[in-house]
mmCIF file of the C-alpha atoms, coordinates in Angstrom:
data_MODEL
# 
_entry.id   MODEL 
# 
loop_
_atom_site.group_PDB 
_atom_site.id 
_atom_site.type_symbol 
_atom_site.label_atom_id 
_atom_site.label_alt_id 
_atom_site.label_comp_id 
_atom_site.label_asym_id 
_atom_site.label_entity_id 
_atom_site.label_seq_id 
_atom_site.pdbx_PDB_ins_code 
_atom_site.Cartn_x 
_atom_site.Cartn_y 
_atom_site.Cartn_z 
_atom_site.occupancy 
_atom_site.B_iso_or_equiv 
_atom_site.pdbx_formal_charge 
_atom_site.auth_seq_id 
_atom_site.auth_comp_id 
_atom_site.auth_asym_id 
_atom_site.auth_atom_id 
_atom_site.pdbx_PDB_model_num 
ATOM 1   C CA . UNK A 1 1   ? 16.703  2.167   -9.777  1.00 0.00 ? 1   UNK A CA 1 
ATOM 2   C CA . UNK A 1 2   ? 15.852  -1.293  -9.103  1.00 0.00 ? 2   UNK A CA 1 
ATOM 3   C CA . UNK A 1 3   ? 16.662  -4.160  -12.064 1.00 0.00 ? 3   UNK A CA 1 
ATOM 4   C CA . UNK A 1 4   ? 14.187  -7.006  -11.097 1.00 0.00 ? 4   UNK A CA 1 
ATOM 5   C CA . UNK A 1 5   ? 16.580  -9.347  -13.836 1.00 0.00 ? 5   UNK A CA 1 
ATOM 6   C CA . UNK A 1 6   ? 19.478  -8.945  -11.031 1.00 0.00 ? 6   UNK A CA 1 
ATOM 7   C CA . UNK A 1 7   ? 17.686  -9.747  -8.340  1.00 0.00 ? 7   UNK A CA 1 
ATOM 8   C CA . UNK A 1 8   ? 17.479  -13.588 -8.037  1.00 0.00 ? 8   UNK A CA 1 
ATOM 9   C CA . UNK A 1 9   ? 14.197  -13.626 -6.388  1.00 0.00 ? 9   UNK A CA 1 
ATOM 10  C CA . UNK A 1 10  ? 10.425  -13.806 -7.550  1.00 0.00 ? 10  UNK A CA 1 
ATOM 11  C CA . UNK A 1 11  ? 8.863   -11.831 -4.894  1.00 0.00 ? 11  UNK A CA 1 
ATOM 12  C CA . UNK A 1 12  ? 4.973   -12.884 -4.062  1.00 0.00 ? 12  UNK A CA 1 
ATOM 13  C CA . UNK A 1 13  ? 4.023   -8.958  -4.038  1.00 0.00 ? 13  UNK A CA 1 
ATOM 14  C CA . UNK A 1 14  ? 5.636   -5.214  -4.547  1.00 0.00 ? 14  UNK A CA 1 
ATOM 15  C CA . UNK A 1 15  ? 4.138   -2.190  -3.314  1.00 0.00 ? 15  UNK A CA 1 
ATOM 16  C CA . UNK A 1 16  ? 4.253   1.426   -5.012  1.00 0.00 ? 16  UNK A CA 1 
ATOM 17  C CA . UNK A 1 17  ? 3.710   4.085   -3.617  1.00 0.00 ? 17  UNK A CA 1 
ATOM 18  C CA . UNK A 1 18  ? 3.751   7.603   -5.744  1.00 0.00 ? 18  UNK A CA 1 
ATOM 19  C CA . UNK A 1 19  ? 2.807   5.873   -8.761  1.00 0.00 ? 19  UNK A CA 1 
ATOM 20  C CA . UNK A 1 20  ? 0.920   9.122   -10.605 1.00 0.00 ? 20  UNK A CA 1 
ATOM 21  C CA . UNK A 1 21  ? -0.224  6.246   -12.501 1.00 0.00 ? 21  UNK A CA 1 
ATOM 22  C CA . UNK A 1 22  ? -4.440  5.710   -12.681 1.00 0.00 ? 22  UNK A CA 1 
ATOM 23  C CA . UNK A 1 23  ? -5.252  2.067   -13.157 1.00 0.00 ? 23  UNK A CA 1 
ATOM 24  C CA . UNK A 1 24  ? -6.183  2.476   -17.096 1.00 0.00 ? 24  UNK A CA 1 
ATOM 25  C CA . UNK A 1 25  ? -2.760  3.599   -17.584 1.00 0.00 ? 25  UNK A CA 1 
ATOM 26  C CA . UNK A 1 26  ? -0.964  0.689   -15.904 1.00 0.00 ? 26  UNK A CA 1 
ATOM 27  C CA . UNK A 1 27  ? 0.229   -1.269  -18.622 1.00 0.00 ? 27  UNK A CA 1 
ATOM 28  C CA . UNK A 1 28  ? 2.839   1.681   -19.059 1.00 0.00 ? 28  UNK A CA 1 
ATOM 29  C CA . UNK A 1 29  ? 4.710   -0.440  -16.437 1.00 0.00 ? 29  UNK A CA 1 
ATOM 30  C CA . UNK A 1 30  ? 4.664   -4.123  -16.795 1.00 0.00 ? 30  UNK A CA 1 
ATOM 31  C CA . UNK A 1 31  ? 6.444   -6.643  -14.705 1.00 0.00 ? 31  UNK A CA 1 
ATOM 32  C CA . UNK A 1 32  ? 7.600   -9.915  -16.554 1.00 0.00 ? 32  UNK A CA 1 
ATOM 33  C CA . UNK A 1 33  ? 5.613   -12.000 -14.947 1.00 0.00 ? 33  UNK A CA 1 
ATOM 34  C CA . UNK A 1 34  ? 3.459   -10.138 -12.449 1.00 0.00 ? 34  UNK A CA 1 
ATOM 35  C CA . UNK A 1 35  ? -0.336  -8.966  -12.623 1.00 0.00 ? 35  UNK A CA 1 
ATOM 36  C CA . UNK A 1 36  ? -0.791  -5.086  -11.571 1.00 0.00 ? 36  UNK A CA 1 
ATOM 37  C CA . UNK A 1 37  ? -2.871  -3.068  -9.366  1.00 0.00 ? 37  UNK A CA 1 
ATOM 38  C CA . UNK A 1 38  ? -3.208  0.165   -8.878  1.00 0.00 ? 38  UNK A CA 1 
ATOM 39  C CA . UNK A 1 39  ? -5.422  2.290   -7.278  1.00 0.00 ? 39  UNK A CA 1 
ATOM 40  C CA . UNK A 1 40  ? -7.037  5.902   -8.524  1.00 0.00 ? 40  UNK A CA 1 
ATOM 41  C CA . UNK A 1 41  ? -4.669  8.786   -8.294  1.00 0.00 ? 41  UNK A CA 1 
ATOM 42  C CA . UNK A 1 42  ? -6.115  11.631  -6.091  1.00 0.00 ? 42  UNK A CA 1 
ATOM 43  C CA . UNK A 1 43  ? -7.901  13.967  -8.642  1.00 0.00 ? 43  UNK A CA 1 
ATOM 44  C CA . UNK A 1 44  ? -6.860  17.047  -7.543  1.00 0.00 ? 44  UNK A CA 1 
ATOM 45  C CA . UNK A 1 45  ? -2.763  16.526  -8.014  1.00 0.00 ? 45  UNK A CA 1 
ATOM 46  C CA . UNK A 1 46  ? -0.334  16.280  -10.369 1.00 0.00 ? 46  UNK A CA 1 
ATOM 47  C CA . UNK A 1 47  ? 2.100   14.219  -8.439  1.00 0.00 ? 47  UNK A CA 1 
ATOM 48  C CA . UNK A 1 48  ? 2.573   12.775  -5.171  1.00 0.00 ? 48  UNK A CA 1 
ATOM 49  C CA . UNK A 1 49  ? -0.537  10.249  -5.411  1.00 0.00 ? 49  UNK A CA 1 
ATOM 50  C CA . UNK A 1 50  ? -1.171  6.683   -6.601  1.00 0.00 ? 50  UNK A CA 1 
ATOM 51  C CA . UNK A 1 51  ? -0.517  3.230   -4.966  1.00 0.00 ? 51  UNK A CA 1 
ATOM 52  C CA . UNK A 1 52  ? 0.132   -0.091  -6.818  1.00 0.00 ? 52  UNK A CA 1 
ATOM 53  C CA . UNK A 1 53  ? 0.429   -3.926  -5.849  1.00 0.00 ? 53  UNK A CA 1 
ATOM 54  C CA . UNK A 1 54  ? 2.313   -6.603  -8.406  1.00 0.00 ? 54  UNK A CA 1 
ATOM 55  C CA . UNK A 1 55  ? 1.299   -10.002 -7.834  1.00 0.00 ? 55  UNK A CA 1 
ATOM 56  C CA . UNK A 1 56  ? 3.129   -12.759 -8.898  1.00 0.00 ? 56  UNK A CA 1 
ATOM 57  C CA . UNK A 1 57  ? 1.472   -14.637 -11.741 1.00 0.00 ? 57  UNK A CA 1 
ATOM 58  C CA . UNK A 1 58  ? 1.533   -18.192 -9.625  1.00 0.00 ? 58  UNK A CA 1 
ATOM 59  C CA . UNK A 1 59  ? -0.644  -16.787 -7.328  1.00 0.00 ? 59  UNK A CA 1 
ATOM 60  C CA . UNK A 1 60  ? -4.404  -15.473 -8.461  1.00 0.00 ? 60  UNK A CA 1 
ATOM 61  C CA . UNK A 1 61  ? -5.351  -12.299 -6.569  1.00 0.00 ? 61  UNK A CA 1 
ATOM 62  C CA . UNK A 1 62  ? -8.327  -9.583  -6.474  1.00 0.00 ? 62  UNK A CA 1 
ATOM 63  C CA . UNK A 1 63  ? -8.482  -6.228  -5.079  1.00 0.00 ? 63  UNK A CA 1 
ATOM 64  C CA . UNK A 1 64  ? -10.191 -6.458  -1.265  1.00 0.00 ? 64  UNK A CA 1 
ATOM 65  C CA . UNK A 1 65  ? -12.059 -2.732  -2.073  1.00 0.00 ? 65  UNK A CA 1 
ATOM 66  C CA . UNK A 1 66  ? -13.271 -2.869  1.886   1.00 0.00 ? 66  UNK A CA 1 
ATOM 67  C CA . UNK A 1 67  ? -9.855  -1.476  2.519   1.00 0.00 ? 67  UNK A CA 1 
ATOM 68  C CA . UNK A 1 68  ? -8.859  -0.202  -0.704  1.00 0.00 ? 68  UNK A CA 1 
ATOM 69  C CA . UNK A 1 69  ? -9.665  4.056   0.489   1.00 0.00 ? 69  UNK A CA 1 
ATOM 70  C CA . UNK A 1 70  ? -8.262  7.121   -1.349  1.00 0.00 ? 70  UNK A CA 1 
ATOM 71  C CA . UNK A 1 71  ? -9.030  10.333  0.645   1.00 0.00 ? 71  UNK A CA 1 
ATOM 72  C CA . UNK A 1 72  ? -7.254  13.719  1.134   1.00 0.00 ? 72  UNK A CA 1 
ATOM 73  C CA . UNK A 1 73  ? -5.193  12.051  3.823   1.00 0.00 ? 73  UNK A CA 1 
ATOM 74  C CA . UNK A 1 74  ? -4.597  8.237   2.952   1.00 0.00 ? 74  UNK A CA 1 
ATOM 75  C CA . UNK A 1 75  ? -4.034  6.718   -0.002  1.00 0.00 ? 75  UNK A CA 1 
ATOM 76  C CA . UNK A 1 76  ? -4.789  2.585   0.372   1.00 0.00 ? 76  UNK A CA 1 
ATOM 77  C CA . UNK A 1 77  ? -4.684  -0.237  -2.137  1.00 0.00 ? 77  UNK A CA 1 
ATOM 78  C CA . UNK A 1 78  ? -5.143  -4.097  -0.247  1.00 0.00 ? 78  UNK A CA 1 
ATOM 79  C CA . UNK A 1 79  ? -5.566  -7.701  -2.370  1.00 0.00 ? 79  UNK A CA 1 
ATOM 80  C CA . UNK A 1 80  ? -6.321  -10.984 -1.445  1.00 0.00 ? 80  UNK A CA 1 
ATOM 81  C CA . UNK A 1 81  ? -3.779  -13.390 -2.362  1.00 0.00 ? 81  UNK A CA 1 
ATOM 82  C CA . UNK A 1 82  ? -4.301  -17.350 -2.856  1.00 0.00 ? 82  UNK A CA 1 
ATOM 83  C CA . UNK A 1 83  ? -1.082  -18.873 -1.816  1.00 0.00 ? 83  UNK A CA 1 
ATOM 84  C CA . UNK A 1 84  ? -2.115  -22.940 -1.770  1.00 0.00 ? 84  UNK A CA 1 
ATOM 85  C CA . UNK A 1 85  ? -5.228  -23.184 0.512   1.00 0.00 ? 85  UNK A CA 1 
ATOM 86  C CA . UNK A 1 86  ? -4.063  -19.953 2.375   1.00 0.00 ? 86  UNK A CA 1 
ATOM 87  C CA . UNK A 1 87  ? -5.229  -16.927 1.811   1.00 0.00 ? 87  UNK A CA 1 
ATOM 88  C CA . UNK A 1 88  ? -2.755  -14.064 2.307   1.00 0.00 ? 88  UNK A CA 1 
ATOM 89  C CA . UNK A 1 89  ? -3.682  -10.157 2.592   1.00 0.00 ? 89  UNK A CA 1 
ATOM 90  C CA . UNK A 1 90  ? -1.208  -7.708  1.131   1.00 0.00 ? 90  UNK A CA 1 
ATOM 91  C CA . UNK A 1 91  ? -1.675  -3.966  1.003   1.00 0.00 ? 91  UNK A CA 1 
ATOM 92  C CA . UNK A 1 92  ? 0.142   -0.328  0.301   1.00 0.00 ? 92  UNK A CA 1 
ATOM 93  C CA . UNK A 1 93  ? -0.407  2.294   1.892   1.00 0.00 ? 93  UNK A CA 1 
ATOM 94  C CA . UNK A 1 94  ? 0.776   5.861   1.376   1.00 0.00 ? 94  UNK A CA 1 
ATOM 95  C CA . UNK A 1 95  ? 0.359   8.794   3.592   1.00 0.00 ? 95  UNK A CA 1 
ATOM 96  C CA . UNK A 1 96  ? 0.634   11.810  1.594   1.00 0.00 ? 96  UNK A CA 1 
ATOM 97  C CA . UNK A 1 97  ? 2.653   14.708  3.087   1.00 0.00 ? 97  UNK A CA 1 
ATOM 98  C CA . UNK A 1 98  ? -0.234  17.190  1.798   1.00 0.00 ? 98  UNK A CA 1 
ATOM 99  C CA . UNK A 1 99  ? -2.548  15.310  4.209   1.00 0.00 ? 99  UNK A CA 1 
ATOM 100 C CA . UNK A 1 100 ? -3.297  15.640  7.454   1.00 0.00 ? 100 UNK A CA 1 
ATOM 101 C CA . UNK A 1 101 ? -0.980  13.585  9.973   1.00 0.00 ? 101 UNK A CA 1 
ATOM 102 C CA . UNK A 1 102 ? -3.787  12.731  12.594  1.00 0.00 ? 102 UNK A CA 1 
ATOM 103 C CA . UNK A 1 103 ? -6.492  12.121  9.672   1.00 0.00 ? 103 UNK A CA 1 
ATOM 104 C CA . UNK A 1 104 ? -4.109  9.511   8.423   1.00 0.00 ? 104 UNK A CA 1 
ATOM 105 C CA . UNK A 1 105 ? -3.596  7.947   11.880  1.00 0.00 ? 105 UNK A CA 1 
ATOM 106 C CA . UNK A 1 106 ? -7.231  7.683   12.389  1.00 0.00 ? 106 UNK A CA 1 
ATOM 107 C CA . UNK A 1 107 ? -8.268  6.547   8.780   1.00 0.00 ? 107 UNK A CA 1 
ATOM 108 C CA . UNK A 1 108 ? -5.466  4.051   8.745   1.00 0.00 ? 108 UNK A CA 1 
ATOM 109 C CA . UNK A 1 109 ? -6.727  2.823   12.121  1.00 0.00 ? 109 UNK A CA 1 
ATOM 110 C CA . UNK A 1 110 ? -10.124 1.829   10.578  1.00 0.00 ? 110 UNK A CA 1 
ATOM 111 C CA . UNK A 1 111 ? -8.693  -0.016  7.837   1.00 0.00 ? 111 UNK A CA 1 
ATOM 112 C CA . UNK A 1 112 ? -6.155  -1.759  10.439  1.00 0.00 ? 112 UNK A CA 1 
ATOM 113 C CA . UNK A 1 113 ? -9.731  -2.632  12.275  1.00 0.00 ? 113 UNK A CA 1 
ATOM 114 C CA . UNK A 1 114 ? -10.810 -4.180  9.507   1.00 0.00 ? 114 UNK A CA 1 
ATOM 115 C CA . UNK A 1 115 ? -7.808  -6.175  8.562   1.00 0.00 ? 115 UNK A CA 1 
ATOM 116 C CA . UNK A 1 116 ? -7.294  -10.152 9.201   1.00 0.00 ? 116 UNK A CA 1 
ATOM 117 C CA . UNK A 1 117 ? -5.317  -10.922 12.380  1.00 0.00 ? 117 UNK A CA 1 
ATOM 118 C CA . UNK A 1 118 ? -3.366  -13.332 10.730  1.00 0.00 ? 118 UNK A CA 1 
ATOM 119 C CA . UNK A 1 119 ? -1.448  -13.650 7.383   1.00 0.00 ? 119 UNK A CA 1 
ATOM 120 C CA . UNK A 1 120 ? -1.337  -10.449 6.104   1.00 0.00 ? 120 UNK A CA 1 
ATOM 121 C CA . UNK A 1 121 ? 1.844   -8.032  4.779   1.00 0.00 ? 121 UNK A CA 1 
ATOM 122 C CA . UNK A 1 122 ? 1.386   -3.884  4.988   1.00 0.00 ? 122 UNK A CA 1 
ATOM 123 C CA . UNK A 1 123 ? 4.309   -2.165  2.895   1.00 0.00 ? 123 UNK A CA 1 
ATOM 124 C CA . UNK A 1 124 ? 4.079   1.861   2.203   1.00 0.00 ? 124 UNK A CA 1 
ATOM 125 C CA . UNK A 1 125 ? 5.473   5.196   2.473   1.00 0.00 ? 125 UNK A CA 1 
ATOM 126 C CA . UNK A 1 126 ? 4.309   6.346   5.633   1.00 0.00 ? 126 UNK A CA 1 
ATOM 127 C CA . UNK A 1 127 ? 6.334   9.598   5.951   1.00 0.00 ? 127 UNK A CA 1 
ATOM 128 C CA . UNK A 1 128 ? 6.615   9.380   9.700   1.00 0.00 ? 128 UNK A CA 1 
ATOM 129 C CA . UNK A 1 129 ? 10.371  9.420   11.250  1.00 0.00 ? 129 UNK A CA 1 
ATOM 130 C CA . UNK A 1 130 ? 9.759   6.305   13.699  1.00 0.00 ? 130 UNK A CA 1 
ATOM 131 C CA . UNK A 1 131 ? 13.086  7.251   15.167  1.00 0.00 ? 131 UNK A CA 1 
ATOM 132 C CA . UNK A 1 132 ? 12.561  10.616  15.954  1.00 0.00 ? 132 UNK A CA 1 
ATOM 133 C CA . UNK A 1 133 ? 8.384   10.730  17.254  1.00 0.00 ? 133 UNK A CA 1 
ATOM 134 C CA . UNK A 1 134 ? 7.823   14.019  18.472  1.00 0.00 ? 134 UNK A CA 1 
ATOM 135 C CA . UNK A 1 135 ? 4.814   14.765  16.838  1.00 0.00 ? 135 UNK A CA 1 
ATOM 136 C CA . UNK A 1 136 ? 1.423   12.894  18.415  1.00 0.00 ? 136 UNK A CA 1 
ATOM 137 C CA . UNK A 1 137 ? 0.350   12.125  15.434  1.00 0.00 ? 137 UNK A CA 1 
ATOM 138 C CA . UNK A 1 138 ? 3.860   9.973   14.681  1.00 0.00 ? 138 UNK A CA 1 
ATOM 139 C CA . UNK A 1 139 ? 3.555   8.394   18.396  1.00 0.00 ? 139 UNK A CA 1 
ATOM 140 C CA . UNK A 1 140 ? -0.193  7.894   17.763  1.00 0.00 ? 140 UNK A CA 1 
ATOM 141 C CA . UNK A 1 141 ? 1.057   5.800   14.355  1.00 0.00 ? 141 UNK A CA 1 
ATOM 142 C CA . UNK A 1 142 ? 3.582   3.797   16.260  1.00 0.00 ? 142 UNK A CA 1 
ATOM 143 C CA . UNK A 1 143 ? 0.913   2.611   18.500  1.00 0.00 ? 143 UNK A CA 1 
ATOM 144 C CA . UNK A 1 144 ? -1.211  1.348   15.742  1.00 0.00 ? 144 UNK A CA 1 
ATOM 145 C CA . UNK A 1 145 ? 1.132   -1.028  15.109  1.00 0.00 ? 145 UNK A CA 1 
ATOM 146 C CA . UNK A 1 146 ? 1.875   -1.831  18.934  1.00 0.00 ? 146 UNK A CA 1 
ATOM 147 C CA . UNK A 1 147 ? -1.604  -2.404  19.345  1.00 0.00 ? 147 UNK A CA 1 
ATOM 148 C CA . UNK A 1 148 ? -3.484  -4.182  16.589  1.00 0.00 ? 148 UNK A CA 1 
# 
């Protein structure tokens, strides 16, 4: 477990993933501090679903819903951060091991399409072993990030 009071940093953003937490439940777990998102757990399970983004109360922030996704295969919460006159993108993304490996590749490479090219911070559980791809589907997800 992590104690935020020992850790002499406020960070901008933290990303969840495996929250089993659904958005009207989030004040369960508060952050001194820090403004919560979370997405919609999948409806069909009991664990193993949920993302959520804390935002740092100096900074005002809204959910970006054109890459917020939950599906059978992705799980993806994204805000928009004010930082000064910058805008910053953060998101969390969580590939369920349920799902299907190349369905995640290719629905994470839409939202990746649809991301800003500059100033924005991805943070997740993607269950893929980046130092062991044997699978195409883990060698496919390396290359998203090579290439976009």
């Amino acid at each position: 477990a992590v104690h935020m009071q020992d850790i002499d940093h406020k960070f901008s953003a933290i990303g969840l993933a495996e929250t089993n937490i659904n958005p009207e439940n989030k004040d369960l777990y508060t952050l001194d501090d820090y403004t919560s998102f979370y997405q919609e757990v999948h409806p069909t399970k009991n664990k193993g679903s949920g993302v959520a983004l804390y935002v740092h109360n100096s900074h005002s922030a809204e959910v970006d819903n054109d890459l917020s996704h939950r599906t059978d295969h992705l799980e993806s919460l994204f805000v928009k951060i004010q930082v000064g006159c910058e805008t910053q993108t953060v998101g969390v993304i969580y590939n369920p091991p349920s799902g299907n490996d190349s369905k995640f590749v290719d629905e994470l490479g839409i939202i990746l399409k649809k991301c800003p090219r500059k100033n924005l911070n991805i943070v997740g559980d993607f269950n893929f072993d980046l130092h062991n791809l044997v699978t195409e589907s883990s060698k496919a997800f390396e290359e998203l990030f090579l290439i976009n």
